[in-house]
């Protein structure tokens, strides 16, 4: 349901794509997926609510310093990932 | 925390650490048995009560192959059991980030609101009476008890390592990498650890203190502090 995500989600669940100790890619992938989702929804003129899942996951996993740095890069246009 | 001149482990405060302590005791007994046997045979040989003029050594060769194989199995089985137990998929209730700096830790709880704080060691000059020298911090890591917690460990500058012996956890903090570990405290309490990777002048002075409390207290604390 498209209801309050807080009720249905505690923290980022186990992701079988990243089963091991190194979760760096998990954080990175969800950050990318959120911004790609947002961009795609905006392009279609659709509601970006489903993208919130990716946001919540990267928020839980990524150090806030990394997020701030990446946001700055995106703003500057020097972000290394493809969004 | 450890006491002065302590030789053994600190009391286990998580299920995994309990298993590790039991395994250690088991392995130590095996080692003791082997050492005793070797010492006994050695004294027999040195006092000339044991010698050999055998040419056909088939039986003894069989014995001293089979017996060590059994010993190895006795060690491998519980060891692998614990290894796999540590790798079990548990759905955590909470994610907590521990970021190592020179020379303090930053903790981030960002599942809901943003709760971030730094944790510095309390200098001995400011230590209240009865508190633990070089172990106390100004802001402890508060967690709900008896809940699986995911901890993401990383570092900001050089290598550090986030360790809490009584919970059986030690995870390296590497810049640019997110290392995941899981803790579960069996009871409420305060658990101490110290940075476990050399990181400069004050490597010995950036301890870790985990405080495990019932969920309502944890929620109360986190709501008071979050933005």
Tab-separated table of C-alpha atoms in Angstrom:
chain	number	residue	atom	x	y	z
A	1	UNK	CA	0.000	0.000	0.000
A	2	UNK	CA	1.175	3.540	-0.566
A	3	UNK	CA	0.732	4.394	3.085
A	4	UNK	CA	3.153	5.601	5.706
A	5	UNK	CA	6.448	3.931	4.974
A	6	UNK	CA	7.460	4.323	8.612
A	7	UNK	CA	4.833	1.823	9.660
A	8	UNK	CA	5.949	-0.827	7.232
A	9	UNK	CA	9.710	-0.316	7.427
A	10	UNK	CA	11.976	-0.464	10.436
A	11	UNK	CA	15.420	-0.272	9.000
A	12	UNK	CA	16.958	-1.336	5.702
A	13	UNK	CA	16.179	-5.057	5.336
A	14	UNK	CA	18.580	-7.758	4.241
A	15	UNK	CA	19.364	-7.340	0.548
A	16	UNK	CA	20.447	-10.581	-1.077
A	17	UNK	CA	22.380	-8.634	-3.713
A	18	UNK	CA	24.770	-7.635	-0.951
A	19	UNK	CA	24.957	-10.631	1.382
A	20	UNK	CA	28.425	-10.054	2.800
A	21	UNK	CA	30.230	-7.798	5.186
A	22	UNK	CA	31.069	-5.122	2.620
A	23	UNK	CA	27.961	-2.970	2.270
A	24	UNK	CA	29.584	-0.089	0.381
A	25	UNK	CA	27.855	-1.015	-2.858
A	26	UNK	CA	24.505	-1.323	-1.082
A	27	UNK	CA	24.672	2.321	0.001
A	28	UNK	CA	25.936	3.493	-3.390
A	29	UNK	CA	23.369	1.535	-5.380
A	30	UNK	CA	20.421	2.808	-3.361
A	31	UNK	CA	21.652	6.376	-3.623
A	32	UNK	CA	21.836	5.995	-7.401
A	33	UNK	CA	18.493	4.223	-7.582
A	34	UNK	CA	16.732	6.956	-5.617
A	35	UNK	CA	17.978	9.753	-7.827
A	36	UNK	CA	17.378	7.791	-10.998
A	37	UNK	CA	13.868	7.009	-9.823
A	38	UNK	CA	13.212	10.646	-8.988
A	39	UNK	CA	14.506	11.760	-12.362
A	40	UNK	CA	12.469	9.142	-14.212
A	41	UNK	CA	9.270	9.982	-12.332
A	42	UNK	CA	9.781	13.684	-12.897
A	43	UNK	CA	10.342	13.061	-16.599
A	44	UNK	CA	7.061	11.132	-16.782
A	45	UNK	CA	5.316	13.650	-14.564
A	46	UNK	CA	4.440	10.863	-12.127
A	47	UNK	CA	4.406	10.858	-8.345
A	48	UNK	CA	7.855	10.145	-6.872
A	49	UNK	CA	6.464	8.426	-3.747
A	50	UNK	CA	7.658	4.919	-4.700
A	51	UNK	CA	11.187	6.298	-4.761
A	52	UNK	CA	11.008	6.797	-0.999
A	53	UNK	CA	12.075	3.207	-0.393
A	54	UNK	CA	15.502	3.853	-1.939
A	55	UNK	CA	15.768	7.082	0.000
A	56	UNK	CA	15.080	5.347	3.292
A	57	UNK	CA	17.596	2.598	2.590
A	58	UNK	CA	20.442	4.893	1.605
A	59	UNK	CA	19.646	7.163	4.499
A	60	UNK	CA	20.016	4.234	6.885
A	61	UNK	CA	23.222	2.893	5.403
A	62	UNK	CA	25.239	5.792	4.017
A	63	UNK	CA	27.306	8.049	6.274
A	64	UNK	CA	25.743	11.517	6.093
A	65	UNK	CA	29.090	12.976	5.091
A	66	UNK	CA	29.116	10.837	1.973
A	67	UNK	CA	25.565	11.903	1.121
A	68	UNK	CA	26.411	15.578	1.538
A	69	UNK	CA	29.480	15.228	-0.655
A	70	UNK	CA	27.568	13.362	-3.349
A	71	UNK	CA	24.749	15.913	-3.291
A	72	UNK	CA	27.321	18.640	-3.846
A	73	UNK	CA	28.849	16.755	-6.738
A	74	UNK	CA	25.438	16.343	-8.316
A	75	UNK	CA	24.834	20.031	-7.941
A	76	UNK	CA	28.166	20.844	-9.528
A	77	UNK	CA	27.699	18.271	-12.249
A	78	UNK	CA	30.788	16.319	-11.223
A	79	UNK	CA	28.954	13.316	-9.791
A	80	UNK	CA	30.746	10.166	-10.969
A	81	UNK	CA	27.654	7.968	-11.173
A	82	UNK	CA	25.168	7.862	-14.009
A	83	UNK	CA	21.807	9.310	-12.967
B	1	UNK	CA	35.338	-4.081	31.157
B	2	UNK	CA	38.473	-6.064	31.901
B	3	UNK	CA	39.903	-6.160	35.396
B	4	UNK	CA	43.565	-5.672	36.226
B	5	UNK	CA	45.693	-8.701	35.370
B	6	UNK	CA	42.662	-10.399	33.846
B	7	UNK	CA	43.677	-13.391	31.737
B	8	UNK	CA	40.355	-14.749	30.506
B	9	UNK	CA	37.549	-13.272	28.451
B	10	UNK	CA	35.126	-10.722	29.816
B	11	UNK	CA	31.689	-12.135	30.657
B	12	UNK	CA	29.790	-12.846	27.458
B	13	UNK	CA	26.912	-10.446	26.880
B	14	UNK	CA	25.715	-11.699	23.526
B	15	UNK	CA	24.766	-15.173	22.285
B	16	UNK	CA	27.670	-15.309	19.834
B	17	UNK	CA	30.197	-14.425	22.506
B	18	UNK	CA	28.775	-17.161	24.737
B	19	UNK	CA	29.400	-19.645	21.933
B	20	UNK	CA	32.919	-18.321	21.388
B	21	UNK	CA	33.776	-18.648	25.076
B	22	UNK	CA	32.534	-22.253	25.141
B	23	UNK	CA	34.479	-23.088	22.008
B	24	UNK	CA	37.586	-21.518	23.451
B	25	UNK	CA	37.250	-23.604	26.615
B	26	UNK	CA	36.755	-26.733	24.507
B	27	UNK	CA	39.760	-25.986	22.293
B	28	UNK	CA	41.877	-25.230	25.344
B	29	UNK	CA	41.024	-28.638	26.826
B	30	UNK	CA	42.029	-30.341	23.585
B	31	UNK	CA	45.289	-28.417	23.621
B	32	UNK	CA	45.867	-29.353	27.265
B	33	UNK	CA	45.282	-33.044	26.549
B	34	UNK	CA	47.756	-33.028	23.673
B	35	UNK	CA	50.373	-31.128	25.644
B	36	UNK	CA	50.011	-33.497	28.589
B	37	UNK	CA	50.400	-36.527	26.366
B	38	UNK	CA	53.467	-35.109	24.648
B	39	UNK	CA	55.046	-34.110	27.954
B	40	UNK	CA	54.357	-37.547	29.391
B	41	UNK	CA	55.900	-39.344	26.410
B	42	UNK	CA	58.843	-36.970	26.488
B	43	UNK	CA	59.610	-37.719	30.132
B	44	UNK	CA	59.314	-41.440	29.416
B	45	UNK	CA	61.825	-41.114	26.609
B	46	UNK	CA	64.229	-38.917	28.541
B	47	UNK	CA	64.256	-41.337	31.480
B	48	UNK	CA	64.851	-44.203	29.092
B	49	UNK	CA	61.615	-45.956	29.973
B	50	UNK	CA	60.448	-45.749	26.374
B	51	UNK	CA	62.461	-46.745	23.380
B	52	UNK	CA	61.879	-48.391	20.068
B	53	UNK	CA	63.606	-51.055	18.048
B	54	UNK	CA	60.669	-51.619	15.731
B	55	UNK	CA	61.060	-52.225	12.043
B	56	UNK	CA	57.371	-52.734	11.310
B	57	UNK	CA	55.579	-49.596	12.455
B	58	UNK	CA	52.230	-50.103	10.746
B	59	UNK	CA	50.028	-50.071	13.881
B	60	UNK	CA	51.527	-47.041	15.535
B	61	UNK	CA	51.483	-45.137	12.252
B	62	UNK	CA	47.773	-45.893	12.003
B	63	UNK	CA	47.157	-44.680	15.552
B	64	UNK	CA	49.070	-41.459	15.231
B	65	UNK	CA	47.234	-40.658	12.011
B	66	UNK	CA	43.703	-41.506	13.129
B	67	UNK	CA	43.951	-39.839	16.533
B	68	UNK	CA	45.041	-36.417	15.198
B	69	UNK	CA	42.329	-36.649	12.537
B	70	UNK	CA	39.767	-37.139	15.296
B	71	UNK	CA	41.208	-34.194	17.199
B	72	UNK	CA	40.913	-32.001	14.116
B	73	UNK	CA	37.310	-33.018	13.621
B	74	UNK	CA	36.592	-32.253	17.269
B	75	UNK	CA	37.921	-28.758	16.668
B	76	UNK	CA	36.510	-28.145	13.205
B	77	UNK	CA	32.898	-29.064	13.898
B	78	UNK	CA	32.104	-26.561	16.656
B	79	UNK	CA	34.251	-23.961	14.938
B	80	UNK	CA	32.307	-24.164	11.696
B	81	UNK	CA	29.047	-24.232	13.592
B	82	UNK	CA	29.877	-20.886	15.170
B	83	UNK	CA	31.188	-19.479	11.897
B	84	UNK	CA	27.907	-20.200	10.160
B	85	UNK	CA	25.943	-18.967	13.143
B	86	UNK	CA	27.699	-15.624	12.852
B	87	UNK	CA	26.703	-15.463	9.194
B	88	UNK	CA	23.015	-16.102	9.782
B	89	UNK	CA	20.677	-13.642	8.156
B	90	UNK	CA	18.989	-11.681	10.892
B	91	UNK	CA	16.604	-8.866	10.151
B	92	UNK	CA	17.850	-5.980	12.285
B	93	UNK	CA	15.477	-3.629	14.064
B	94	UNK	CA	17.862	-0.713	13.887
B	95	UNK	CA	20.871	0.451	11.878
B	96	UNK	CA	23.611	2.410	13.524
B	97	UNK	CA	26.694	3.882	11.890
B	98	UNK	CA	30.015	4.067	13.709
B	99	UNK	CA	32.508	6.373	12.020
B	100	UNK	CA	36.081	6.468	13.265
B	101	UNK	CA	38.057	9.679	13.334
B	102	UNK	CA	41.362	10.710	14.821
B	103	UNK	CA	40.640	10.409	17.749
B	104	UNK	CA	36.944	9.902	18.468
B	105	UNK	CA	33.900	8.073	17.137
B	106	UNK	CA	30.820	9.568	15.491
B	107	UNK	CA	27.552	7.674	15.758
B	108	UNK	CA	24.659	8.177	13.356
B	109	UNK	CA	21.150	6.836	13.787
B	110	UNK	CA	19.407	7.807	10.560
B	111	UNK	CA	16.595	5.270	10.121
B	112	UNK	CA	13.942	7.843	10.978
B	113	UNK	CA	15.157	11.219	12.122
B	114	UNK	CA	18.780	12.252	12.034
B	115	UNK	CA	20.519	11.575	15.296
B	116	UNK	CA	24.261	12.156	15.158
B	117	UNK	CA	26.773	12.720	17.915
B	118	UNK	CA	30.474	12.482	18.638
B	119	UNK	CA	31.877	10.268	21.351
B	120	UNK	CA	35.083	11.437	23.011
B	121	UNK	CA	36.950	9.750	25.830
B	122	UNK	CA	36.552	11.420	29.212
B	123	UNK	CA	40.032	12.646	30.192
B	124	UNK	CA	41.329	11.261	33.478
B	125	UNK	CA	41.472	14.755	34.940
B	126	UNK	CA	37.694	15.063	34.525
B	127	UNK	CA	36.810	11.521	35.497
B	128	UNK	CA	34.218	11.285	38.276
B	129	UNK	CA	35.047	9.095	41.269
B	130	UNK	CA	34.479	5.400	40.624
B	131	UNK	CA	34.449	5.695	36.844
B	132	UNK	CA	36.788	3.740	34.579
B	133	UNK	CA	39.996	5.429	33.464
B	134	UNK	CA	40.567	5.532	29.682
B	135	UNK	CA	37.262	3.756	29.067
B	136	UNK	CA	34.481	6.254	29.753
B	137	UNK	CA	33.092	8.491	27.040
B	138	UNK	CA	31.006	11.638	27.074
B	139	UNK	CA	28.250	10.179	24.860
B	140	UNK	CA	27.565	6.473	24.917
B	141	UNK	CA	26.072	4.377	22.144
B	142	UNK	CA	22.573	3.696	23.453
B	143	UNK	CA	20.806	0.708	21.960
B	144	UNK	CA	17.643	-1.239	22.744
B	145	UNK	CA	18.386	-4.505	24.540
B	146	UNK	CA	17.712	-7.977	23.142
B	147	UNK	CA	17.253	-6.645	19.607
B	148	UNK	CA	19.424	-7.427	16.611
B	149	UNK	CA	21.179	-4.241	15.609
B	150	UNK	CA	23.051	-3.673	12.385
B	151	UNK	CA	26.225	-1.653	12.832
B	152	UNK	CA	27.909	-0.088	9.805
B	153	UNK	CA	31.519	0.679	10.612
B	154	UNK	CA	33.646	3.048	8.601
B	155	UNK	CA	36.301	5.697	9.069
B	156	UNK	CA	36.858	9.237	8.035
B	157	UNK	CA	40.627	9.476	7.863
B	158	UNK	CA	42.834	6.475	8.756
B	159	UNK	CA	42.159	2.885	9.764
B	160	UNK	CA	40.402	2.302	13.074
B	161	UNK	CA	38.576	-0.694	14.489
B	162	UNK	CA	35.332	-0.824	16.461
B	163	UNK	CA	35.565	-3.469	19.139
B	164	UNK	CA	33.448	-4.504	22.136
B	165	UNK	CA	34.902	-7.741	23.568
B	166	UNK	CA	31.966	-8.750	25.778
B	167	UNK	CA	29.675	-8.660	22.743
B	168	UNK	CA	32.193	-10.597	20.656
B	169	UNK	CA	32.534	-7.882	18.056
B	170	UNK	CA	35.517	-6.321	16.351
B	171	UNK	CA	35.102	-4.713	12.943
B	172	UNK	CA	37.684	-2.706	11.053
B	173	UNK	CA	36.865	0.877	10.163
B	174	UNK	CA	38.224	1.546	6.683
B	175	UNK	CA	37.881	4.869	4.854
B	176	UNK	CA	35.654	4.502	1.812
B	177	UNK	CA	34.234	1.158	2.915
B	178	UNK	CA	31.125	0.211	4.891
B	179	UNK	CA	31.690	-2.871	7.039
B	180	UNK	CA	28.583	-4.458	8.439
B	181	UNK	CA	28.360	-6.285	11.742
B	182	UNK	CA	25.474	-7.343	13.933
B	183	UNK	CA	25.075	-7.193	17.700
B	184	UNK	CA	22.490	-8.477	20.106
B	185	UNK	CA	22.792	-7.718	23.804
B	186	UNK	CA	21.453	-10.501	25.999
B	187	UNK	CA	20.698	-8.130	28.883
B	188	UNK	CA	20.737	-4.429	29.707
B	189	UNK	CA	24.092	-3.061	30.726
B	190	UNK	CA	27.152	-1.045	29.841
B	191	UNK	CA	29.806	-2.615	27.612
B	192	UNK	CA	33.261	-1.220	27.007
B	193	UNK	CA	35.696	-1.529	24.151
B	194	UNK	CA	38.707	0.233	22.704
B	195	UNK	CA	39.852	1.209	19.233
B	196	UNK	CA	41.629	-1.826	17.830
B	197	UNK	CA	43.636	-0.549	14.891
B	198	UNK	CA	46.616	1.736	15.335
B	199	UNK	CA	45.574	5.172	14.246
B	200	UNK	CA	48.064	7.680	15.563
B	201	UNK	CA	48.998	9.396	18.775
B	202	UNK	CA	45.707	8.906	20.620
B	203	UNK	CA	44.816	5.468	19.379
B	204	UNK	CA	44.578	4.227	22.971
B	205	UNK	CA	42.296	7.103	23.918
B	206	UNK	CA	39.206	6.652	21.769
B	207	UNK	CA	37.160	4.006	23.562
B	208	UNK	CA	33.692	2.681	22.775
B	209	UNK	CA	30.887	2.397	25.297
B	210	UNK	CA	27.650	0.624	24.404
B	211	UNK	CA	24.710	1.090	26.758
B	212	UNK	CA	21.900	-1.385	26.293
B	213	UNK	CA	18.511	-0.398	27.759
B	214	UNK	CA	14.862	-1.426	27.417
B	215	UNK	CA	13.154	-0.154	24.285
B	216	UNK	CA	11.023	2.586	25.901
B	217	UNK	CA	14.149	4.183	27.385
B	218	UNK	CA	15.911	3.992	24.057
B	219	UNK	CA	12.973	5.604	22.242
B	220	UNK	CA	12.742	8.298	24.883
B	221	UNK	CA	16.454	9.079	24.564
B	222	UNK	CA	16.444	9.112	20.781
B	223	UNK	CA	13.371	11.325	20.548
B	224	UNK	CA	14.930	13.814	22.963
B	225	UNK	CA	18.072	14.056	20.884
B	226	UNK	CA	16.927	13.799	17.267
B	227	UNK	CA	16.566	16.756	14.995
